[in-house]
PDB file of C-alpha atoms and ligand atoms in Angstrom:
ATOM      1  CA  MET U   1      93.852  99.179 100.350  1.00  0.00           C
ATOM      2  CA  SER U   2      93.990  96.930 103.412  1.00  0.00           C
ATOM      3  CA  SER U   3      92.366  97.742 106.150  1.00  0.00           C
ATOM      4  CA  LEU U   4      95.315  96.704 108.478  1.00  0.00           C
ATOM      5  CA  ASP U   5      96.813  99.784 107.218  1.00  0.00           C
ATOM      6  CA  LEU U   6      94.094 101.923 108.999  1.00  0.00           C
ATOM      7  CA  LEU U   7      96.067 100.485 112.319  1.00  0.00           C
ATOM      8  CA  LYS U   8      99.660 102.053 110.203  1.00  0.00           C
ATOM      9  CA  SER U   9      99.412 105.084 112.941  1.00  0.00           C
ATOM     10  CA  TYR U  10      99.130 103.467 116.093  1.00  0.00           C
ATOM     11  CA  THR U  11     101.599 100.396 115.854  1.00  0.00           C
ATOM     12  CA  VAL U  12     105.362 100.440 115.543  1.00  0.00           C
ATOM     13  CA  GLU U  13     107.698  99.221 112.773  1.00  0.00           C
ATOM     14  CA  LYS U  14     110.036  97.255 115.450  1.00  0.00           C
ATOM     15  CA  PRO U  15     109.196  96.507 119.135  1.00  0.00           C
ATOM     16  CA  GLN U  16     111.170  98.597 121.751  1.00  0.00           C
ATOM     17  CA  PRO U  17     112.204  98.407 124.875  1.00  0.00           C
ATOM     18  CA  LEU U  18     111.232 102.607 125.373  1.00  0.00           C
ATOM     19  CA  ILE U  19     107.523 102.338 124.558  1.00  0.00           C
ATOM     20  CA  GLY U  20     105.518 105.490 123.447  1.00  0.00           C
ATOM     21  CA  ALA U  21     102.373 106.530 123.012  1.00  0.00           C
ATOM     22  CA  LYS U  22     100.790 104.350 120.281  1.00  0.00           C
ATOM     23  CA  THR U  23      97.660 102.715 121.940  1.00  0.00           C
ATOM     24  CA  ILE U  24      95.284 100.307 120.659  1.00  0.00           C
ATOM     25  CA  GLN U  25      91.819  99.294 122.583  1.00  0.00           C
ATOM     26  CA  ILE U  26      90.196  96.423 122.028  1.00  0.00           C
ATOM     27  CA  LEU U  27      86.842  96.173 122.780  1.00  0.00           C
ATOM     28  CA  MET U  28      85.192  92.810 123.138  1.00  0.00           C
ATOM     29  CA  MET U  29      81.921  90.951 124.801  1.00  0.00           C
ATOM     30  CA  ARG U  30      83.698  88.048 126.748  1.00  0.00           C
ATOM     31  CA  GLU U  31      80.680  85.770 126.599  1.00  0.00           C
ATOM     32  CA  ILE U  32      80.563  82.579 129.111  1.00  0.00           C
ATOM     33  CA  LEU U  33      79.279  79.474 127.925  1.00  0.00           C
ATOM     34  CA  ASP U  34      79.547  77.313 130.740  1.00  0.00           C
ATOM     35  CA  TYR U  35      78.954  77.177 134.616  1.00  0.00           C
ATOM     36  CA  THR U  36      82.232  79.042 135.597  1.00  0.00           C
ATOM     37  CA  VAL U  37      83.477  79.944 138.397  1.00  0.00           C
ATOM     38  CA  LEU U  38      85.206  83.398 138.973  1.00  0.00           C
ATOM     39  CA  ARG U  39      86.574  83.739 142.194  1.00  0.00           C
ATOM     40  CA  THR U  40      89.972  84.135 143.649  1.00  0.00           C
ATOM     41  CA  GLU U  41      91.736  80.935 145.470  1.00  0.00           C
ATOM     42  CA  GLU U  42      91.274  80.965 149.010  1.00  0.00           C
ATOM     43  CA  THR U  43      87.218  81.305 148.873  1.00  0.00           C
ATOM     44  CA  ARG U  44      83.739  80.334 147.883  1.00  0.00           C
ATOM     45  CA  GLU U  45      82.470  83.285 146.890  1.00  0.00           C
ATOM     46  CA  LEU U  46      82.400  84.912 143.468  1.00  0.00           C
ATOM     47  CA  ASN U  47      84.578  87.908 143.036  1.00  0.00           C
ATOM     48  CA  THR U  48      81.759  90.603 143.191  1.00  0.00           C
ATOM     49  CA  VAL U  49      82.405  94.314 143.549  1.00  0.00           C
ATOM     50  CA  ALA U  50      80.101  97.521 144.153  1.00  0.00           C
ATOM     51  CA  THR U  51      79.411  99.645 141.180  1.00  0.00           C
ATOM     52  CA  PRO U  52      76.923 102.087 139.814  1.00  0.00           C
ATOM     53  CA  LEU U  53      74.050 100.252 138.239  1.00  0.00           C
ATOM     54  CA  SER U  54      74.484 102.758 135.376  1.00  0.00           C
ATOM     55  CA  LEU U  55      75.435 106.046 134.134  1.00  0.00           C
ATOM     56  CA  LYS U  56      72.036 107.227 134.136  1.00  0.00           C
ATOM     57  CA  ASN U  57      71.296 105.304 137.569  1.00  0.00           C
ATOM     58  CA  GLY U  58      74.673 106.735 139.040  1.00  0.00           C
ATOM     59  CA  ASP U  59      72.767 107.050 142.961  1.00  0.00           C
ATOM     60  CA  VAL U  60      71.777 103.012 142.403  1.00  0.00           C
ATOM     61  CA  THR U  61      74.751 100.807 143.920  1.00  0.00           C
ATOM     62  CA  THR U  62      74.469  97.120 142.371  1.00  0.00           C
ATOM     63  CA  MET U  63      76.564  94.267 142.884  1.00  0.00           C
ATOM     64  CA  ARG U  64      78.530  92.958 139.571  1.00  0.00           C
ATOM     65  CA  VAL U  65      80.637  90.013 139.285  1.00  0.00           C
ATOM     66  CA  ALA U  66      84.590  90.595 138.346  1.00  0.00           C
ATOM     67  CA  PHE U  67      86.392  88.841 135.589  1.00  0.00           C
ATOM     68  CA  LEU U  68      89.666  89.597 136.915  1.00  0.00           C
ATOM     69  CA  ALA U  69      92.281  90.720 135.186  1.00  0.00           C
ATOM     70  CA  THR U  70      94.615  88.249 136.365  1.00  0.00           C
ATOM     71  CA  LYS U  71      92.444  85.482 135.014  1.00  0.00           C
ATOM     72  CA  GLN U  72      92.157  86.700 131.359  1.00  0.00           C
ATOM     73  CA  LYS U  73      96.083  87.349 131.098  1.00  0.00           C
ATOM     74  CA  ALA U  74      96.949  84.469 132.317  1.00  0.00           C
ATOM     75  CA  ALA U  75      94.766  81.888 130.451  1.00  0.00           C
ATOM     76  CA  GLU U  76      95.360  84.454 126.796  1.00  0.00           C
ATOM     77  CA  SER U  77      99.271  84.281 127.568  1.00  0.00           C
ATOM     78  CA  ARG U  78      98.869  80.610 127.840  1.00  0.00           C
ATOM     79  CA  LYS U  79      96.883  80.166 124.793  1.00  0.00           C
ATOM     80  CA  LEU U  80      99.476  82.442 122.872  1.00  0.00           C
ATOM     81  CA  GLU U  81     102.397  80.202 124.075  1.00  0.00           C
ATOM     82  CA  GLN U  82     100.674  76.904 123.176  1.00  0.00           C
ATOM     83  CA  MET U  83      99.949  78.420 119.423  1.00  0.00           C
ATOM     84  CA  LEU U  84     103.703  79.569 119.256  1.00  0.00           C
ATOM     85  CA  ARG U  85     104.846  75.722 120.026  1.00  0.00           C
ATOM     86  CA  THR U  86     102.486  74.152 117.585  1.00  0.00           C
ATOM     87  CA  ALA U  87     103.395  77.086 114.615  1.00  0.00           C
ATOM     88  CA  THR U  88     106.597  76.684 115.017  1.00  0.00           C
ATOM     89  CA  GLU U  89     106.708  72.707 115.209  1.00  0.00           C
ATOM     90  CA  ASP U  90     105.001  72.559 111.909  1.00  0.00           C
ATOM     91  CA  ALA U  91     107.450  75.388 110.405  1.00  0.00           C
ATOM     92  CA  ARG U  92     110.241  73.119 111.860  1.00  0.00           C
ATOM     93  CA  MET U  93     111.999  76.108 113.186  1.00  0.00           C
ATOM     94  CA  ASP U  94     113.896  75.381 116.602  1.00  0.00           C
ATOM     95  CA  ILE U  95     113.323  77.821 119.467  1.00  0.00           C
ATOM     96  CA  THR U  96     114.320  77.600 123.341  1.00  0.00           C
ATOM     97  CA  GLU U  97     111.024  76.085 125.603  1.00  0.00           C
ATOM     98  CA  CYS U  98     109.161  78.597 126.622  1.00  0.00           C
ATOM     99  CA  PHE U  99     106.249  78.081 129.455  1.00  0.00           C
ATOM    100  CA  LEU U 100     104.981  79.270 132.046  1.00  0.00           C
ATOM    101  CA  LYS U 101     105.777  80.596 134.938  1.00  0.00           C
ATOM    102  CA  ASP U 102     109.228  79.470 135.798  1.00  0.00           C
ATOM    103  CA  ASN U 103     111.158  79.046 132.868  1.00  0.00           C
ATOM    104  CA  LEU U 104     110.046  81.618 130.142  1.00  0.00           C
ATOM    105  CA  CYS U 105     112.425  82.110 127.630  1.00  0.00           C
ATOM    106  CA  LEU U 106     112.469  85.890 126.812  1.00  0.00           C
ATOM    107  CA  GLU U 107     113.180  85.232 123.051  1.00  0.00           C
ATOM    108  CA  CYS U 108     109.522  84.564 121.861  1.00  0.00           C
ATOM    109  CA  PRO U 109     106.605  86.569 120.410  1.00  0.00           C
ATOM    110  CA  ARG U 110     104.684  86.203 123.879  1.00  0.00           C
ATOM    111  CA  CYS U 111     107.729  87.198 126.370  1.00  0.00           C
ATOM    112  CA  ALA U 112     107.961  90.264 124.223  1.00  0.00           C
ATOM    113  CA  LEU U 113     104.461  91.241 124.574  1.00  0.00           C
ATOM    114  CA  PHE U 114     103.143  89.962 127.778  1.00  0.00           C
ATOM    115  CA  GLY U 115     106.630  90.450 129.344  1.00  0.00           C
ATOM    116  CA  ALA U 116     108.965  88.338 131.314  1.00  0.00           C
ATOM    117  CA  THR U 117     110.820  88.198 134.461  1.00  0.00           C
ATOM    118  CA  SER U 118     113.970  86.105 134.454  1.00  0.00           C
ATOM    119  CA  THR U 119     114.043  83.583 136.971  1.00  0.00           C
ATOM    120  CA  GLU U 120     116.606  81.534 138.700  1.00  0.00           C
ATOM    121  CA  SER U 121     115.768  78.099 136.332  1.00  0.00           C
ATOM    122  CA  GLY U 122     115.950  80.723 133.441  1.00  0.00           C
ATOM    123  CA  ARG U 123     118.405  83.367 132.490  1.00  0.00           C
ATOM    124  CA  GLN U 124     119.657  85.240 135.639  1.00  0.00           C
ATOM    125  CA  ASN U 125     121.475  87.957 133.705  1.00  0.00           C
ATOM    126  CA  ARG U 126     119.136  88.905 131.334  1.00  0.00           C
ATOM    127  CA  ALA U 127     116.871  91.940 131.960  1.00  0.00           C
ATOM    128  CA  ASN U 128     113.144  91.696 131.990  1.00  0.00           C
ATOM    129  CA  ILE U 129     111.127  92.724 129.596  1.00  0.00           C
ATOM    130  CA  LYS U 130     107.954  95.110 130.286  1.00  0.00           C
ATOM    131  CA  HIS U 131     104.719  93.933 129.038  1.00  0.00           C
ATOM    132  CA  ARG U 132     102.879  95.855 125.965  1.00  0.00           C
ATOM    133  CA  ILE U 133      99.534  93.785 126.458  1.00  0.00           C
ATOM    134  CA  ALA U 134      97.667  95.698 129.557  1.00  0.00           C
ATOM    135  CA  TYR U 135      94.932  93.947 131.042  1.00  0.00           C
ATOM    136  CA  SER U 136      92.016  95.706 133.194  1.00  0.00           C
ATOM    137  CA  THR U 137      89.098  93.663 135.401  1.00  0.00           C
ATOM    138  CA  ALA U 138      85.756  93.389 133.476  1.00  0.00           C
ATOM    139  CA  PHE U 139      82.532  93.826 135.213  1.00  0.00           C
ATOM    140  CA  SER U 140      79.490  91.793 133.773  1.00  0.00           C
ATOM    141  CA  LEU U 141      77.070  93.629 132.144  1.00  0.00           C
ATOM    142  CA  LEU U 142      74.243  92.312 134.598  1.00  0.00           C
ATOM    143  CA  PRO U 143      73.886  92.752 138.409  1.00  0.00           C
ATOM    144  CA  PHE U 144      75.053  89.525 140.160  1.00  0.00           C
ATOM    145  CA  GLU U 145      71.958  88.635 141.524  1.00  0.00           C
ATOM    146  CA  GLU U 146      70.317  87.981 137.867  1.00  0.00           C
ATOM    147  CA  ILE U 147      73.467  86.095 136.588  1.00  0.00           C
ATOM    148  CA  GLU U 148      74.790  84.037 139.749  1.00  0.00           C
ATOM    149  CA  SER U 149      73.550  80.535 140.712  1.00  0.00           C
ATOM    150  CA  SER U 150      74.415  78.388 143.605  1.00  0.00           C
ATOM    151  CA  THR U 151      74.718  74.529 143.892  1.00  0.00           C
ATOM    152  CA  THR U 152      75.434  72.478 146.847  1.00  0.00           C
ATOM    153  CA  PHE U 153      77.113  69.727 147.211  1.00  0.00           C
ATOM    154  CA  ASN U 154      78.953  66.627 149.148  1.00  0.00           C
ATOM    155  CA  ALA U 155      82.079  68.297 150.277  1.00  0.00           C
ATOM    156  CA  ILE U 156      84.796  65.165 150.260  1.00  0.00           C
ATOM    157  CA  ASN U 157      87.194  64.751 153.155  1.00  0.00           C
ATOM    158  CA  ASP U 158      90.455  65.202 152.253  1.00  0.00           C
ATOM    159  CA  ARG U 159      92.059  63.188 154.676  1.00  0.00           C
ATOM    160  CA  ASN U 160      90.138  59.478 153.816  1.00  0.00           C
ATOM    161  CA  GLN U 161      88.269  60.883 150.761  1.00  0.00           C
ATOM    162  CA  THR U 162      85.222  59.775 151.978  1.00  0.00           C
ATOM    163  CA  THR U 163      81.982  62.699 151.481  1.00  0.00           C
ATOM    164  CA  GLY U 164      81.109  63.537 154.813  1.00  0.00           C
ATOM    165  CA  GLN U 165      77.971  65.263 155.840  1.00  0.00           C
ATOM    166  CA  ALA U 166      78.964  68.600 154.679  1.00  0.00           C
ATOM    167  CA  LEU U 167      77.606  70.230 152.479  1.00  0.00           C
ATOM    168  CA  GLY U 168      79.611  72.683 150.299  1.00  0.00           C
ATOM    169  CA  THR U 169      77.913  75.497 148.167  1.00  0.00           C
ATOM    170  CA  ARG U 170      79.462  75.920 144.848  1.00  0.00           C
ATOM    171  CA  TYR U 171      78.887  79.355 143.409  1.00  0.00           C
ATOM    172  CA  ALA U 172      78.959  80.147 139.387  1.00  0.00           C
ATOM    173  CA  VAL U 173      77.944  82.558 136.641  1.00  0.00           C
ATOM    174  CA  VAL U 174      75.166  81.328 134.260  1.00  0.00           C
ATOM    175  CA  PRO U 175      75.813  80.942 130.860  1.00  0.00           C
ATOM    176  CA  ALA U 176      75.368  83.398 128.263  1.00  0.00           C
ATOM    177  CA  THR U 177      76.267  85.754 131.089  1.00  0.00           C
ATOM    178  CA  VAL U 178      78.529  88.721 129.235  1.00  0.00           C
ATOM    179  CA  PHE U 179      81.486  90.745 130.563  1.00  0.00           C
ATOM    180  CA  PRO U 180      81.962  93.597 128.217  1.00  0.00           C
ATOM    181  CA  SER U 181      86.122  93.955 128.716  1.00  0.00           C
ATOM    182  CA  ILE U 182      89.162  95.765 127.053  1.00  0.00           C
ATOM    183  CA  VAL U 183      92.406  94.459 125.959  1.00  0.00           C
ATOM    184  CA  SER U 184      95.355  97.501 125.254  1.00  0.00           C
ATOM    185  CA  LEU U 185      97.929  97.548 123.121  1.00  0.00           C
ATOM    186  CA  ARG U 186     101.389  99.595 123.609  1.00  0.00           C
ATOM    187  CA  SER U 187     103.612 100.356 120.841  1.00  0.00           C
ATOM    188  CA  VAL U 188     102.728  97.138 119.287  1.00  0.00           C
ATOM    189  CA  THR U 189     104.034  95.916 115.980  1.00  0.00           C
ATOM    190  CA  LEU U 190     101.610  95.066 113.167  1.00  0.00           C
ATOM    191  CA  THR U 191     102.101  91.231 113.521  1.00  0.00           C
ATOM    192  CA  GLU U 192     101.938  91.971 116.924  1.00  0.00           C
ATOM    193  CA  PHE U 193      98.578  93.054 116.909  1.00  0.00           C
ATOM    194  CA  VAL U 194      98.034  89.779 114.939  1.00  0.00           C
ATOM    195  CA  LEU U 195      98.628  87.628 117.051  1.00  0.00           C
ATOM    196  CA  SER U 196      96.894  89.036 119.768  1.00  0.00           C
ATOM    197  CA  ILE U 197      93.270  89.111 117.510  1.00  0.00           C
ATOM    198  CA  LYS U 198      94.482  85.481 116.748  1.00  0.00           C
ATOM    199  CA  THR U 199      95.285  84.711 120.923  1.00  0.00           C
ATOM    200  CA  LEU U 200      92.187  86.584 121.763  1.00  0.00           C
ATOM    201  CA  LEU U 201      89.555  84.539 119.107  1.00  0.00           C
ATOM    202  CA  ALA U 202      91.186  80.778 120.113  1.00  0.00           C
ATOM    203  CA  CYS U 203      91.060  81.274 123.776  1.00  0.00           C
ATOM    204  CA  LYS U 204      88.035  79.501 124.995  1.00  0.00           C
ATOM    205  CA  SER U 205      89.317  78.278 128.668  1.00  0.00           C
ATOM    206  CA  TYR U 206      89.488  80.567 131.495  1.00  0.00           C
ATOM    207  CA  GLY U 207      89.052  78.012 134.018  1.00  0.00           C
ATOM    208  CA  ALA U 208      91.598  76.263 134.233  1.00  0.00           C
ATOM    209  CA  GLU U 209      92.269  76.499 138.085  1.00  0.00           C
ATOM    210  CA  SER U 210      88.745  75.417 139.192  1.00  0.00           C
ATOM    211  CA  ARG U 211      89.101  72.471 136.794  1.00  0.00           C
ATOM    212  CA  ILE U 212      85.291  73.407 136.309  1.00  0.00           C
ATOM    213  CA  GLY U 213      83.253  75.286 133.249  1.00  0.00           C
ATOM    214  CA  GLY U 214      84.816  78.248 132.137  1.00  0.00           C
ATOM    215  CA  ASP U 215      84.123  78.099 128.640  1.00  0.00           C
ATOM    216  CA  VAL U 216      84.391  81.262 126.855  1.00  0.00           C
ATOM    217  CA  ARG U 217      84.008  82.924 123.622  1.00  0.00           C
ATOM    218  CA  ASN U 218      85.410  86.263 122.991  1.00  0.00           C
ATOM    219  CA  SER U 219      83.865  88.624 120.346  1.00  0.00           C
ATOM    220  CA  VAL U 220      85.727  91.853 118.682  1.00  0.00           C
ATOM    221  CA  PHE U 221      83.271  94.792 118.893  1.00  0.00           C
ATOM    222  CA  GLY U 222      85.474  97.821 118.168  1.00  0.00           C
ATOM    223  CA  ILE U 223      88.719  98.993 117.907  1.00  0.00           C
ATOM    224  CA  ILE U 224      90.447 102.468 118.863  1.00  0.00           C
ATOM    225  CA  GLY U 225      93.700 103.889 118.080  1.00  0.00           C
ATOM    226  CA  GLY U 226      95.179 106.304 119.987  1.00  0.00           C
ATOM    227  CA  TRP U 227      97.766 108.159 121.820  1.00  0.00           C
ATOM    228  CA  GLU U 228      96.129 106.723 124.805  1.00  0.00           C
ATOM    229  CA  GLU U 229      93.657 105.145 126.634  1.00  0.00           C
ATOM    230  CA  VAL U 230      90.111 106.486 125.668  1.00  0.00           C
ATOM    231  CA  ILE U 231      87.448 104.178 127.526  1.00  0.00           C
ATOM    232  CA  THR U 232      87.517 102.072 130.493  1.00  0.00           C
ATOM    233  CA  PRO U 233      86.149  98.484 131.020  1.00  0.00           C
ATOM    234  CA  LEU U 234      83.724  99.867 133.990  1.00  0.00           C
ATOM    235  CA  GLU U 235      82.739 102.758 132.178  1.00  0.00           C
ATOM    236  CA  LEU U 236      81.893 100.439 128.827  1.00  0.00           C
ATOM    237  CA  THR U 237      79.904  98.184 131.173  1.00  0.00           C
ATOM    238  CA  LEU U 238      77.844 101.036 132.464  1.00  0.00           C
ATOM    239  CA  GLU U 239      77.057 102.244 128.778  1.00  0.00           C
ATOM    240  CA  LEU U 240      76.282  98.968 127.675  1.00  0.00           C
ATOM    241  CA  TYR U 241      73.521  98.166 130.133  1.00  0.00           C
ATOM    242  CA  GLU U 242      71.509 101.561 129.289  1.00  0.00           C
ATOM    243  CA  GLN U 243      71.646  99.879 125.762  1.00  0.00           C
ATOM    244  CA  GLN U 244      71.654  95.931 126.789  1.00  0.00           C
ATOM    245  CA  ASP U 245      69.033  95.322 123.981  1.00  0.00           C
ATOM    246  CA  ASN U 246      71.284  96.668 121.048  1.00  0.00           C
ATOM    247  CA  LEU U 247      74.580  95.050 122.062  1.00  0.00           C
ATOM    248  CA  SER U 248      75.959  95.865 118.098  1.00  0.00           C
ATOM    249  CA  GLY U 249      79.130  97.358 116.788  1.00  0.00           C
ATOM    250  CA  GLU U 250      77.412 100.985 115.988  1.00  0.00           C
ATOM    251  CA  THR U 251      76.059 100.818 119.897  1.00  0.00           C
ATOM    252  CA  PHE U 252      80.274  99.971 120.825  1.00  0.00           C
ATOM    253  CA  LYS U 253      81.115 102.842 118.723  1.00  0.00           C
ATOM    254  CA  THR U 254      78.113 105.360 119.578  1.00  0.00           C
ATOM    255  CA  ILE U 255      80.071 105.022 123.021  1.00  0.00           C
ATOM    256  CA  ALA U 256      83.581 105.508 122.409  1.00  0.00           C
ATOM    257  CA  GLU U 257      83.001 108.830 120.328  1.00  0.00           C
ATOM    258  CA  LYS U 258      81.330 110.068 123.625  1.00  0.00           C
ATOM    259  CA  TYR U 259      84.663 109.794 125.422  1.00  0.00           C
ATOM    260  CA  ARG U 260      86.663 111.193 122.483  1.00  0.00           C
ATOM    261  CA  PRO U 261      86.162 114.741 123.549  1.00  0.00           C
ATOM    262  CA  MET U 262      87.543 113.265 127.362  1.00  0.00           C
ATOM    263  CA  THR U 263      90.837 112.586 126.115  1.00  0.00           C
ATOM    264  CA  GLY U 264      93.792 114.595 125.904  1.00  0.00           C
ATOM    265  CA  ASN U 265      94.822 114.024 122.143  1.00  0.00           C
ATOM    266  CA  PRO U 266      91.510 114.106 120.987  1.00  0.00           C
ATOM    267  CA  ASP U 267      92.865 114.837 117.290  1.00  0.00           C
ATOM    268  CA  HIS U 268      95.231 111.252 117.301  1.00  0.00           C
ATOM    269  CA  ILE U 269      92.209 108.939 118.117  1.00  0.00           C
ATOM    270  CA  THR U 270      90.444 107.081 115.861  1.00  0.00           C
ATOM    271  CA  ILE U 271      87.334 104.897 116.574  1.00  0.00           C
ATOM    272  CA  PHE U 272      86.753 102.305 113.774  1.00  0.00           C
ATOM    273  CA  SER U 273      83.537 101.849 112.138  1.00  0.00           C
ATOM    274  CA  PRO U 274      81.857  98.477 112.681  1.00  0.00           C
ATOM    275  CA  GLU U 275      82.924  97.182 108.948  1.00  0.00           C
ATOM    276  CA  GLN U 276      86.092  97.840 109.566  1.00  0.00           C
ATOM    277  CA  VAL U 277      86.478  96.320 112.832  1.00  0.00           C
ATOM    278  CA  ASP U 278      84.636  93.644 110.541  1.00  0.00           C
ATOM    279  CA  GLN U 279      87.796  93.705 108.230  1.00  0.00           C
ATOM    280  CA  VAL U 280      90.542  94.557 110.434  1.00  0.00           C
ATOM    281  CA  ILE U 281      89.527  91.319 112.113  1.00  0.00           C
ATOM    282  CA  LYS U 282      89.084  88.835 108.965  1.00  0.00           C
ATOM    283  CA  GLU U 283      92.444  90.268 107.448  1.00  0.00           C
ATOM    284  CA  ALA U 284      94.137  89.566 110.821  1.00  0.00           C
ATOM    285  CA  THR U 285      92.491  85.502 111.103  1.00  0.00           C
ATOM    286  CA  GLU U 286      93.410  85.204 107.718  1.00  0.00           C
ATOM    287  CA  ILE U 287      97.145  85.668 107.835  1.00  0.00           C
ATOM    288  CA  PRO U 288      98.876  82.462 108.300  1.00  0.00           C
ATOM    289  CA  LEU U 289     101.076  81.690 111.213  1.00  0.00           C
ATOM    290  CA  ASP U 290     103.593  80.295 109.287  1.00  0.00           C
ATOM    291  CA  LYS U 291     107.658  80.136 108.942  1.00  0.00           C
ATOM    292  CA  SER U 292     108.389  83.799 107.669  1.00  0.00           C
ATOM    293  CA  LEU U 293     105.889  85.170 110.089  1.00  0.00           C
ATOM    294  CA  LEU U 294     107.169  83.312 113.200  1.00  0.00           C
ATOM    295  CA  GLU U 295     110.907  84.068 111.661  1.00  0.00           C
ATOM    296  CA  GLN U 296     110.747  87.887 111.380  1.00  0.00           C
ATOM    297  CA  SER U 297     108.536  87.811 115.016  1.00  0.00           C
ATOM    298  CA  TYR U 298     111.826  86.118 116.812  1.00  0.00           C
ATOM    299  CA  LYS U 299     114.300  87.983 114.963  1.00  0.00           C
ATOM    300  CA  ASP U 300     112.453  91.351 116.342  1.00  0.00           C
ATOM    301  CA  VAL U 301     112.538  90.236 120.093  1.00  0.00           C
ATOM    302  CA  GLY U 302     115.934  89.043 118.949  1.00  0.00           C
ATOM    303  CA  GLU U 303     116.805  92.147 118.116  1.00  0.00           C
ATOM    304  CA  TYR U 304     114.583  93.762 121.032  1.00  0.00           C
ATOM    305  CA  VAL U 305     117.086  91.913 123.459  1.00  0.00           C
ATOM    306  CA  SER U 306     120.101  93.216 122.284  1.00  0.00           C
ATOM    307  CA  GLU U 307     118.661  97.127 121.712  1.00  0.00           C
ATOM    308  CA  GLN U 308     117.550  96.633 125.833  1.00  0.00           C
ATOM    309  CA  GLN U 309     121.290  94.932 127.013  1.00  0.00           C
ATOM    310  CA  LYS U 310     122.724  98.519 125.060  1.00  0.00           C
ATOM    311  CA  LYS U 311     121.097 100.300 127.718  1.00  0.00           C
TER     312      LYS U 311
HETATM  313 ZN1   ZN B 401     108.732  82.922 125.304  1.00  0.00          ZN
END
């Protein structure tokens, strides 16, 4: 039996505009491998947020760096777009061009999974596609003061391109900073799960806007199938903080089990063992992005769209 069959109860045969409760949570560590600026555009400060230190130390507040959901989603959506472009070229398929953010095709597996809004330059008469991959902000495992670095630089005067006296400070997180993170898939097909895994593992750059650093490696530590989301990234960070010397798949599983009794449908939850997780990831990555898989995926999206137009 294929390990991917374990996901059967939590996937659908075909993508549908009306979604059900089937949910797959992919639990990851996002490890920063270069000095990376995690900030919003306007300020030079890192995005920080006050959180409890850990579950046991709920009264102690600490600042953590936030890896915003929008930043994760933007990089990963772009990565899937790039993979599909190359794979369809490789398979000599003739597909509509699709690129962020004003020329989404509403015909490809990326648009179907990440959602797409029809735009002026795109197809005005189409209904929007609702996303079925969901992101949440990830919180650094360690407090801000342990992972932050600041460098001072000569700010360049924009008007005459000279280096003035004004010094600027750039704040970044140091390499080896980890962010426990969860991506949730809702009512996806097995092929869409496979595409998601390939995307998460292939995506290694999150600093496009800042052009500084941004190298990241995503590693999958856990998979949970259910009729709902079982755990949130903040809970995962607070739990793992207490287990930081033992960041293994087994630890992730033990933590997830703790949250099962708090769910609405505990009888419909499967928490994968570390061996099952490894096997599922291995099988998913070994499935080639070849012509038959791509043609089926694009056909599924075509049927999704015509289904939606009937409604
Ligand atoms: Zn598209």
